[in-house]
Amino acid sequence: MRLLRYLRDAAVFAPCYLLLDWVSYIHPLGPFNITPWNPQPALAIAWMLLGGLVHAPAVFATILLADLLIRSVPVGVSLLTALTLAAGYAGIAYVLRALLRPRPGLHTLRQLTVFIAAVVPGSAMVAAAFVGVLYATGSLGDTALFAAWLRFWVGDGVGVLVTAPLLLVAADPAGRSALAALARRWETYVQVALLGVTLWLIFAGLGGDPSHHFFLVFPPLIWTAIRHGLGGGVLAVALVQIGVVLGIHHHPVQSLPVIELQALVAALTLTALYLGVMTDERERANQGLKQSLRLATAGEMAGAIAHEVNQPLTALTNYARSGQMLAAAGRSAELGPILAKMLAEAQRASEVVRRLRDLFREGRTRLEQVPIGRLLESVRTEDLALQVEPGLPDLLVDRLQIELVLRNLIANAHEALDGRAAAAIGVRAQRHDAQHVRIVVTDNGPGLAAADRERVFEPFVSGKPSGMGLGLAVSRAIAEAHGGTLDAVPGPHGEFRLVLPVEAHG
């Protein structure tokens, strides 16, 4: 079964390799026909990277066949060069398999950097070995050793950099989905057309040396890579390389700086690959952030509900104990008011859960006209000093949610005083501006340092041993949902300022 699969894969690989070698057989240099662009090594490297080095013999046989059929190289020299190239490509694939674990591909900036760091020097060493074999066998003729090495290195290096990423994307299910999605977007066709027009201008429309105008390719390629990620980047680079090949075919060979053009393609390719991978990583980070925010919101909502429901539950417990004591004393006639208070607290707990759920799920508030004096009276305790500036307009708020905020601020003030004999807590309401009222909650306990002014509003940050660190975070969220603010004022004593909108008149 494995042998059949191996032969099947080889039967697909060999024709594809031969086709790529034939298509890229342009502007050959010297008697051994060294070409400036070789995409076929990318196919060999990608096959061995994904399928294993067990495919190296098939790669060797295919390279040998290509030399005999396409380049008309003598058999003896072809055996040596094919063995050299197969071993070199296998070495690059081996390094990539070792460094791109556990999931071979170009999914991260690290993987892309590893890929480039392996391909660029690896192809240089393969080129040196290949040209060295030709030199040793006298097959270079009058071609300069350095010129042959540079031509082969640039051809293989650019070919692998351009083609291998496209093959790796196509081999990955998610990558195939991304490529398929490109075909369904009208924007893709606009970008392809723009690239085509740009390449026509470079090689035909503007005249002169195409390398002088090659910078025009960068804007549409950058646009494509940023919009579509790695899939768009590799597709755009492939189109540019095809355009360069066609341009070379339709120009007199001596008039084109082929090596310079391919060097520019290499720079273009690196730009597109890095932009594409960075775009994909940013998108994955955004998705992860959204998921984290959803989880954080769920946790904050659960904590807030537990925090706010604790007060009516405590009241229910106290009323229930009072009811038990009255019943035990035979004073059943006095249970009516106690039961009424228990019912009110149970309803308040239910309302707290519902309103907070609406706030955290949808950011929804149930706005109503609320007189400022009545709001403060609903949260007043015996030791609380209230000051209300005359003539304040009614608030336009969700009454229950703002009550929760005020109760939390007053409860924090009580805890900050920690049983001091001269404890003093004050709440004053005053005009903030034409559209807002400011409610200030103060106490004569220890105040906040300037460094802690924002930290106290962070979720799960608490200065109390049994605190959950959610009261102030939730309170600020409620204030901001109303279009207001909640801030702490650093100083020797505690002070919090709650700014809320008022009802519009006129």
Coordinates of C-alpha atoms in Angstrom, one line a residue:
M1 CA 0.0 0.0 0.0
R2 CA 2.8 2.4 0.9
L3 CA 4.6 1.5 -2.3
L4 CA 1.5 2.2 -4.4
R5 CA 1.1 5.6 -2.7
Y6 CA 4.7 6.4 -3.2
L7 CA 4.5 5.6 -6.9
R8 CA 1.3 7.6 -7.2
D9 CA 2.9 10.7 -5.6
A10 CA 6.0 10.3 -7.8
A11 CA 3.8 10.0 -10.9
V12 CA 2.3 13.4 -10.0
F13 CA 5.5 15.0 -8.9
A14 CA 7.6 14.1 -12.0
P15 CA 5.4 15.7 -14.7
C16 CA 4.9 18.8 -12.5
Y17 CA 8.6 19.2 -12.0
L18 CA 9.3 18.7 -15.7
L19 CA 6.6 21.2 -16.7
L20 CA 8.0 23.8 -14.3
D21 CA 11.6 23.2 -15.6
W22 CA 10.4 23.6 -19.2
V23 CA 8.3 26.7 -18.5
S24 CA 11.2 28.4 -16.7
Y25 CA 13.8 27.5 -19.3
I26 CA 14.6 31.1 -20.3
H27 CA 17.8 33.0 -20.9
P28 CA 20.1 30.1 -20.3
L29 CA 23.8 30.8 -19.5
G30 CA 26.7 28.7 -20.7
P31 CA 26.8 25.3 -22.2
F32 CA 25.0 23.8 -19.2
N33 CA 22.1 26.2 -19.6
I34 CA 21.9 27.8 -16.1
T35 CA 18.6 29.7 -16.0
P36 CA 17.7 32.8 -13.9
W37 CA 14.5 31.4 -12.4
N38 CA 14.0 27.9 -11.2
P39 CA 10.7 27.2 -9.5
Q40 CA 11.0 23.4 -9.7
P41 CA 13.3 23.1 -6.7
A42 CA 10.5 24.5 -4.6
L43 CA 8.3 21.6 -5.6
A44 CA 11.0 19.1 -4.6
I45 CA 11.7 20.8 -1.3
A46 CA 8.0 21.1 -0.4
W47 CA 7.4 17.5 -1.3
M48 CA 10.2 16.2 1.0
L49 CA 9.3 18.7 3.7
L50 CA 5.7 17.5 3.9
G51 CA 6.2 13.9 2.9
G52 CA 9.6 13.0 4.2
L53 CA 13.1 12.4 2.8
V54 CA 11.9 9.0 1.6
H55 CA 11.0 10.9 -1.6
A56 CA 14.7 11.8 -2.3
P57 CA 15.2 8.9 -4.8
A58 CA 12.2 10.0 -6.8
V59 CA 13.5 13.6 -6.8
F60 CA 16.9 12.4 -8.0
A61 CA 15.4 10.4 -10.9
T62 CA 13.2 13.4 -11.9
I63 CA 16.1 15.9 -11.9
L64 CA 18.1 13.4 -14.1
L65 CA 15.2 13.1 -16.5
A66 CA 14.8 16.8 -16.7
D67 CA 18.4 17.3 -17.6
L68 CA 18.3 14.7 -20.3
L69 CA 15.0 15.8 -21.9
I70 CA 15.0 19.6 -21.4
R71 CA 18.6 20.7 -21.1
S72 CA 20.2 18.0 -23.3
V73 CA 23.1 17.4 -20.8
P74 CA 25.4 14.4 -21.2
V75 CA 24.5 11.4 -19.1
G76 CA 27.7 11.3 -17.1
V77 CA 27.5 14.9 -16.0
S78 CA 23.8 14.7 -15.4
L79 CA 24.2 11.8 -13.0
L80 CA 26.6 13.9 -10.9
T81 CA 24.6 17.1 -11.0
A82 CA 21.3 15.4 -10.3
L83 CA 22.8 13.6 -7.3
T84 CA 24.2 17.0 -6.1
L85 CA 20.9 18.8 -6.5
A86 CA 18.8 16.0 -5.0
A87 CA 21.1 15.8 -2.0
G88 CA 21.1 19.6 -1.6
Y89 CA 17.3 19.9 -1.8
A90 CA 17.0 17.0 0.6
G91 CA 19.3 18.8 3.0
I92 CA 17.2 22.0 2.9
A93 CA 14.0 20.0 3.4
Y94 CA 15.7 18.1 6.4
V95 CA 16.6 21.4 8.1
L96 CA 13.1 22.8 7.5
R97 CA 11.5 19.6 8.9
A98 CA 13.6 19.9 12.0
L99 CA 13.0 23.6 12.6
L100 CA 9.3 24.0 11.5
R101 CA 7.9 21.5 14.0
P102 CA 5.3 20.6 15.0
R103 CA 3.3 22.0 12.1
P104 CA 5.3 22.6 9.0
G105 CA 4.2 25.7 7.2
L106 CA 4.5 29.5 7.3
H107 CA 2.0 30.2 10.0
T108 CA 4.1 32.5 12.2
L109 CA 6.9 35.1 11.8
R110 CA 9.3 32.7 13.4
Q111 CA 8.5 30.0 10.9
L112 CA 8.8 32.4 8.0
T113 CA 12.2 33.6 9.3
V114 CA 13.4 30.1 9.7
F115 CA 12.2 29.3 6.2
I116 CA 14.1 32.2 4.7
A117 CA 17.2 31.5 6.9
A118 CA 17.3 27.9 5.6
V119 CA 16.5 28.6 1.9
V120 CA 18.8 31.6 1.1
P121 CA 22.1 30.1 2.4
G122 CA 21.0 26.6 1.5
S123 CA 20.4 27.5 -2.1
A124 CA 23.7 29.3 -2.2
M125 CA 25.5 26.1 -1.0
V126 CA 23.6 24.0 -3.5
A127 CA 24.6 26.4 -6.2
A128 CA 28.2 26.3 -5.2
A129 CA 28.2 22.5 -5.2
F130 CA 26.4 22.3 -8.5
V131 CA 28.7 24.8 -10.2
G132 CA 31.7 23.1 -8.6
V133 CA 30.7 19.8 -10.3
L134 CA 30.4 21.6 -13.6
Y135 CA 33.8 23.2 -13.1
A136 CA 35.5 20.0 -12.1
T137 CA 34.1 18.2 -15.2
G138 CA 35.0 21.0 -17.5
S139 CA 31.3 21.6 -18.4
L140 CA 31.3 25.4 -17.8
G141 CA 33.2 26.2 -20.9
D142 CA 34.0 30.0 -21.1
T143 CA 31.4 30.9 -18.4
A144 CA 33.0 32.6 -15.4
L145 CA 32.7 30.6 -12.2
F146 CA 31.3 33.4 -10.1
A147 CA 28.8 34.4 -12.8
A148 CA 27.5 30.8 -13.1
W149 CA 27.2 30.5 -9.3
L150 CA 25.4 33.8 -8.9
R151 CA 23.0 33.0 -11.8
F152 CA 22.2 29.5 -10.3
W153 CA 21.9 30.8 -6.8
V154 CA 19.5 33.7 -7.8
G155 CA 17.5 31.3 -10.0
D156 CA 17.1 28.7 -7.3
G157 CA 16.7 31.1 -4.4
V158 CA 14.1 33.2 -6.0
G159 CA 12.3 30.2 -7.4
V160 CA 12.0 28.6 -3.9
L161 CA 11.1 31.8 -2.2
V162 CA 8.3 32.6 -4.7
T163 CA 6.9 29.1 -5.3
A164 CA 7.4 27.1 -2.0
P165 CA 5.2 29.4 0.1
L166 CA 2.4 29.0 -2.5
L167 CA 2.8 25.2 -2.4
L168 CA 2.8 25.2 1.4
V169 CA -0.3 27.3 1.6
A170 CA -2.1 25.1 -1.0
A171 CA -1.1 22.0 1.0
D172 CA -2.7 23.3 4.2
P173 CA -6.5 22.9 4.5
A174 CA -6.9 26.4 6.0
G175 CA -4.6 27.8 3.3
R176 CA -6.7 26.2 0.6
S177 CA -9.8 27.7 2.1
A178 CA -8.2 31.1 2.2
L179 CA -7.2 30.8 -1.5
A180 CA -10.7 29.7 -2.4
A181 CA -12.1 32.7 -0.5
L182 CA -9.9 35.0 -2.6
A183 CA -11.6 33.8 -5.8
R184 CA -15.0 34.9 -4.3
R185 CA -14.0 38.5 -3.6
W186 CA -14.3 41.2 -6.2
E187 CA -11.5 43.1 -4.6
T188 CA -9.1 40.2 -5.6
Y189 CA -9.9 40.8 -9.3
V190 CA -9.3 44.5 -9.0
Q191 CA -5.9 43.8 -7.4
V192 CA -4.9 41.2 -10.0
A193 CA -5.9 43.7 -12.8
L194 CA -3.9 46.4 -11.1
L195 CA -0.8 44.2 -10.9
G196 CA -1.2 43.3 -14.6
V197 CA -1.4 46.9 -15.6
T198 CA 1.6 47.8 -13.4
L199 CA 3.7 45.0 -15.0
W200 CA 2.7 46.1 -18.5
L201 CA 3.8 49.6 -17.7
I202 CA 7.1 48.4 -16.4
F203 CA 8.0 46.2 -19.3
A204 CA 6.2 48.0 -22.2
G205 CA 4.4 51.2 -21.4
L206 CA 7.1 53.2 -19.8
G207 CA 10.0 51.9 -21.9
G208 CA 13.7 51.8 -20.8
D209 CA 15.2 49.6 -18.1
P210 CA 12.3 47.8 -16.4
S211 CA 14.3 47.6 -13.1
H212 CA 14.1 51.4 -12.9
H213 CA 10.3 51.2 -12.7
F214 CA 10.0 48.1 -10.6
F215 CA 9.1 50.0 -7.5
L216 CA 5.6 50.5 -9.0
V217 CA 4.8 46.9 -8.1
F218 CA 5.1 47.4 -4.4
P219 CA 1.9 49.4 -3.7
P220 CA -0.6 46.9 -5.2
L221 CA 1.4 43.9 -3.8
I222 CA 1.4 45.5 -0.3
W223 CA -2.3 46.2 -0.6
T224 CA -3.0 42.6 -1.5
A225 CA -0.9 41.1 1.3
I226 CA -2.3 43.4 4.0
R227 CA -5.9 42.8 2.8
H228 CA -5.7 39.0 2.4
G229 CA -2.8 37.8 4.5
L230 CA -0.3 35.2 3.4
G231 CA -2.7 33.7 0.8
G232 CA -3.0 37.0 -0.9
G233 CA 0.8 37.7 -0.6
V234 CA 1.9 34.4 -2.2
L235 CA -0.6 34.8 -5.0
A236 CA 0.5 38.3 -5.8
V237 CA 4.1 37.3 -5.8
A238 CA 3.4 34.4 -8.1
L239 CA 1.6 36.8 -10.5
V240 CA 4.5 39.2 -10.4
Q241 CA 7.0 36.4 -11.1
I242 CA 4.9 35.2 -14.1
G243 CA 4.8 38.8 -15.3
V244 CA 8.6 39.1 -15.1
V245 CA 9.1 35.9 -17.0
L246 CA 6.7 37.0 -19.7
G247 CA 8.5 40.4 -19.9
I248 CA 11.8 38.6 -20.3
H249 CA 10.4 36.5 -23.1
H250 CA 9.2 39.5 -25.0
H251 CA 12.3 41.6 -24.8
P252 CA 15.7 41.2 -26.4
V253 CA 17.8 39.2 -23.9
Q254 CA 20.7 41.6 -23.9
S255 CA 18.5 44.6 -23.1
L256 CA 17.2 43.2 -19.8
P257 CA 19.2 43.2 -16.5
V258 CA 17.8 39.7 -15.6
I259 CA 19.8 39.3 -12.3
E260 CA 18.7 42.7 -11.1
L261 CA 15.1 42.0 -11.9
Q262 CA 15.2 38.7 -10.0
A263 CA 16.9 40.4 -7.0
L264 CA 14.0 42.9 -7.0
V265 CA 11.5 40.0 -7.2
A266 CA 13.3 38.5 -4.2
A267 CA 13.0 41.8 -2.2
L268 CA 9.3 42.0 -3.3
T269 CA 8.7 38.4 -2.2
L270 CA 10.2 38.9 1.3
T271 CA 8.1 42.1 1.8
A272 CA 4.9 40.3 0.7
L273 CA 5.6 37.2 2.8
Y274 CA 6.3 39.1 6.0
L275 CA 3.3 41.4 5.5
G276 CA 1.1 38.4 4.8
V277 CA 2.2 36.5 7.9
M278 CA 2.0 39.6 10.1
T279 CA -1.6 40.2 8.8
D280 CA -2.6 36.6 9.6
E281 CA -1.0 36.7 13.0
R282 CA -2.8 40.0 13.8
E283 CA -6.1 38.4 12.8
R284 CA -5.5 35.4 15.0
A285 CA -4.5 37.7 17.8
N286 CA -7.7 39.7 17.3
Q287 CA -9.8 36.6 17.4
G288 CA -8.0 35.4 20.5
L289 CA -8.5 38.8 22.2
K290 CA -12.2 38.7 21.3
Q291 CA -12.5 35.2 22.9
S292 CA -10.6 36.4 26.0
L293 CA -12.8 39.4 26.3
R294 CA -15.9 37.2 26.1
L295 CA -14.5 35.0 28.8
A296 CA -13.5 38.0 30.9
T297 CA -16.9 39.5 30.5
A298 CA -18.6 36.3 31.5
G299 CA -16.4 36.1 34.6
E300 CA -16.9 39.7 35.4
M301 CA -20.7 39.4 35.1
A302 CA -20.7 36.3 37.3
G303 CA -18.5 38.1 39.9
A304 CA -20.6 41.2 39.7
I305 CA -23.9 39.3 40.2
A306 CA -22.4 37.5 43.2
H307 CA -21.1 40.7 44.6
E308 CA -24.3 42.7 44.2
V309 CA -26.7 39.9 45.1
N310 CA -24.8 39.3 48.4
Q311 CA -26.5 42.4 49.9
P312 CA -30.1 41.4 49.4
L313 CA -29.3 37.8 50.4
T314 CA -27.7 39.1 53.6
A315 CA -30.8 41.2 54.3
L316 CA -33.0 38.1 53.5
T317 CA -31.0 36.1 56.0
N318 CA -31.4 38.7 58.7
Y319 CA -35.1 39.1 58.1
A320 CA -35.6 35.3 58.2
R321 CA -33.8 35.1 61.5
S322 CA -36.0 37.9 62.9
G323 CA -39.0 36.0 61.7
Q324 CA -37.9 32.9 63.4
M325 CA -37.4 34.7 66.6
L326 CA -40.9 36.3 66.4
A327 CA -42.5 33.0 65.6
A328 CA -40.7 31.3 68.5
A329 CA -41.9 34.1 70.8
G330 CA -45.5 33.6 69.6
R331 CA -45.6 37.0 68.0
S332 CA -46.9 35.8 64.6
A333 CA -49.0 39.0 64.1
E334 CA -45.7 40.9 63.6
L335 CA -44.5 38.6 60.8
G336 CA -46.3 40.5 58.1
P337 CA -43.9 43.4 57.7
I338 CA -40.9 41.0 58.0
L339 CA -42.3 38.9 55.1
A340 CA -43.0 42.0 53.1
K341 CA -39.4 43.1 53.5
M342 CA -38.2 39.6 52.6
L343 CA -40.3 39.7 49.4
A344 CA -38.9 43.1 48.5
E345 CA -35.3 41.9 49.0
A346 CA -35.9 38.8 46.9
Q347 CA -37.4 40.9 44.1
R348 CA -34.4 43.3 44.3
A349 CA -32.0 40.4 44.0
S350 CA -33.9 39.2 40.9
E351 CA -33.8 42.6 39.4
V352 CA -30.1 43.0 40.1
V353 CA -29.4 39.7 38.2
R354 CA -31.5 40.8 35.3
R355 CA -30.2 44.3 35.0
L356 CA -26.5 43.3 35.3
R357 CA -27.1 40.6 32.7
D358 CA -28.5 43.1 30.3
L359 CA -25.6 45.4 31.0
F360 CA -22.8 42.9 30.4
R361 CA -24.5 41.1 27.5
E362 CA -25.7 44.0 25.5
G363 CA -24.5 47.1 27.3
R364 CA -28.2 47.9 27.7
T365 CA -29.5 50.3 30.4
R366 CA -33.2 51.1 31.2
L367 CA -33.1 54.8 31.4
E368 CA -35.7 56.7 33.4
Q369 CA -36.1 60.1 34.9
V370 CA -34.9 60.0 38.5
P371 CA -34.9 62.9 41.0
I372 CA -31.4 63.2 42.5
G373 CA -32.8 63.6 46.0
R374 CA -34.9 60.4 45.8
L375 CA -32.0 58.4 44.5
L376 CA -29.7 59.5 47.4
E377 CA -32.4 58.8 49.9
S378 CA -32.8 55.2 48.6
V379 CA -29.1 54.5 49.6
R380 CA -28.9 56.6 52.7
T381 CA -27.7 55.1 55.9
E382 CA -27.9 56.4 59.5
D383 CA -24.3 57.8 59.5
L384 CA -24.4 59.3 56.0
A385 CA -24.4 63.1 55.6
L386 CA -26.2 64.2 52.4
Q387 CA -25.8 67.5 50.7
V388 CA -27.9 68.3 47.5
E389 CA -27.3 71.5 45.7
P390 CA -30.7 73.2 45.1
G391 CA -32.2 73.2 41.7
L392 CA -30.5 70.2 40.3
P393 CA -32.3 68.6 37.3
D394 CA -33.5 65.0 37.3
L395 CA -31.0 62.3 36.3
L396 CA -31.6 60.2 33.2
V397 CA -30.3 56.9 34.4
D398 CA -31.1 53.2 35.1
R399 CA -32.1 53.7 38.7
L400 CA -31.3 50.2 39.9
Q401 CA -27.8 50.2 38.3
I402 CA -26.9 53.6 39.7
E403 CA -28.2 52.5 43.2
L404 CA -25.8 49.6 42.9
V405 CA -22.9 52.0 42.2
L406 CA -23.7 54.3 45.1
R407 CA -24.2 51.4 47.5
N408 CA -20.9 50.0 46.5
L409 CA -19.1 53.3 47.0
I410 CA -20.7 53.8 50.4
A411 CA -19.9 50.3 51.4
N412 CA -16.3 50.8 50.4
A413 CA -16.2 54.0 52.5
H414 CA -17.5 52.1 55.5
E415 CA -14.8 49.5 55.1
A416 CA -12.1 52.1 54.7
L417 CA -13.0 53.6 58.0
D418 CA -12.7 50.3 59.8
G419 CA -14.6 51.1 62.9
R420 CA -13.0 54.5 63.6
A421 CA -14.7 56.4 66.4
A422 CA -14.9 59.7 64.5
A423 CA -15.9 58.1 61.2
A424 CA -17.6 60.5 58.7
I425 CA -19.1 59.6 55.4
G426 CA -20.6 62.2 53.1
V427 CA -22.4 62.3 49.8
R428 CA -23.0 65.5 48.0
A429 CA -24.6 66.2 44.7
Q430 CA -23.7 69.3 42.6
R431 CA -23.9 70.6 39.1
H432 CA -21.0 69.3 36.9
D433 CA -21.9 71.0 33.7
A434 CA -25.0 71.7 31.7
Q435 CA -25.6 68.1 30.8
H436 CA -24.3 66.3 33.9
V437 CA -24.5 66.1 37.7
R438 CA -21.6 65.1 39.9
I439 CA -22.1 62.9 43.0
V440 CA -19.1 62.9 45.4
V441 CA -18.7 60.2 48.0
T442 CA -16.1 61.1 50.7
D443 CA -14.9 59.6 53.9
N444 CA -12.3 60.6 56.5
G445 CA -10.4 57.3 56.2
P446 CA -7.0 56.9 54.5
G447 CA -7.1 58.1 50.9
L448 CA -5.5 56.8 47.7
A449 CA -2.1 57.4 46.4
A450 CA -1.8 58.8 42.9
A451 CA -0.3 55.6 41.6
D452 CA -3.4 53.6 42.7
R453 CA -5.9 56.0 41.1
E454 CA -6.5 53.7 38.1
R455 CA -5.4 50.4 39.6
V456 CA -8.4 50.3 42.0
F457 CA -10.7 50.1 39.0
E458 CA -9.0 47.0 37.5
P459 CA -11.0 43.8 37.8
F460 CA -9.9 41.4 40.5
V461 CA -7.7 44.0 42.3
S462 CA -8.8 44.3 45.9
G463 CA -7.3 45.7 49.1
K464 CA -9.7 43.6 51.2
P465 CA -8.7 40.1 52.3
S466 CA -12.1 38.7 51.3
G467 CA -12.8 41.1 48.4
M468 CA -13.3 40.0 44.8
G469 CA -12.0 43.2 43.3
L470 CA -15.0 43.6 41.1
G471 CA -17.1 46.3 42.8
L472 CA -15.3 49.4 41.5
A473 CA -14.7 47.8 38.1
V474 CA -18.4 47.0 37.6
S475 CA -19.3 50.5 39.0
R476 CA -17.1 52.2 36.4
A477 CA -18.6 50.0 33.7
I478 CA -22.1 51.0 34.7
A479 CA -21.2 54.7 34.8
E480 CA -19.6 54.6 31.4
A481 CA -22.6 52.7 30.0
H482 CA -24.6 55.7 31.0
G483 CA -22.3 58.1 29.2
G484 CA -20.8 59.2 32.6
T485 CA -17.6 58.7 34.5
L486 CA -16.4 57.3 37.8
D487 CA -13.0 58.5 39.1
A488 CA -11.0 58.3 42.3
V489 CA -9.4 61.5 43.7
P490 CA -6.0 60.9 45.3
G491 CA -5.5 62.6 48.6
P492 CA -5.3 62.1 52.4
H493 CA -8.9 60.9 52.6
G494 CA -11.2 58.9 50.4
E495 CA -13.1 60.6 47.6
F496 CA -14.9 59.2 44.5
R497 CA -16.7 61.3 41.9
L498 CA -19.6 59.9 39.9
V499 CA -20.7 62.0 36.9
L500 CA -24.1 61.2 35.4
P501 CA -26.2 62.6 32.6
V502 CA -29.3 64.7 33.4
E503 CA -32.6 64.8 31.5
A504 CA -32.5 67.0 28.5
H505 CA -34.9 70.0 28.5
G506 CA -36.2 71.9 25.6

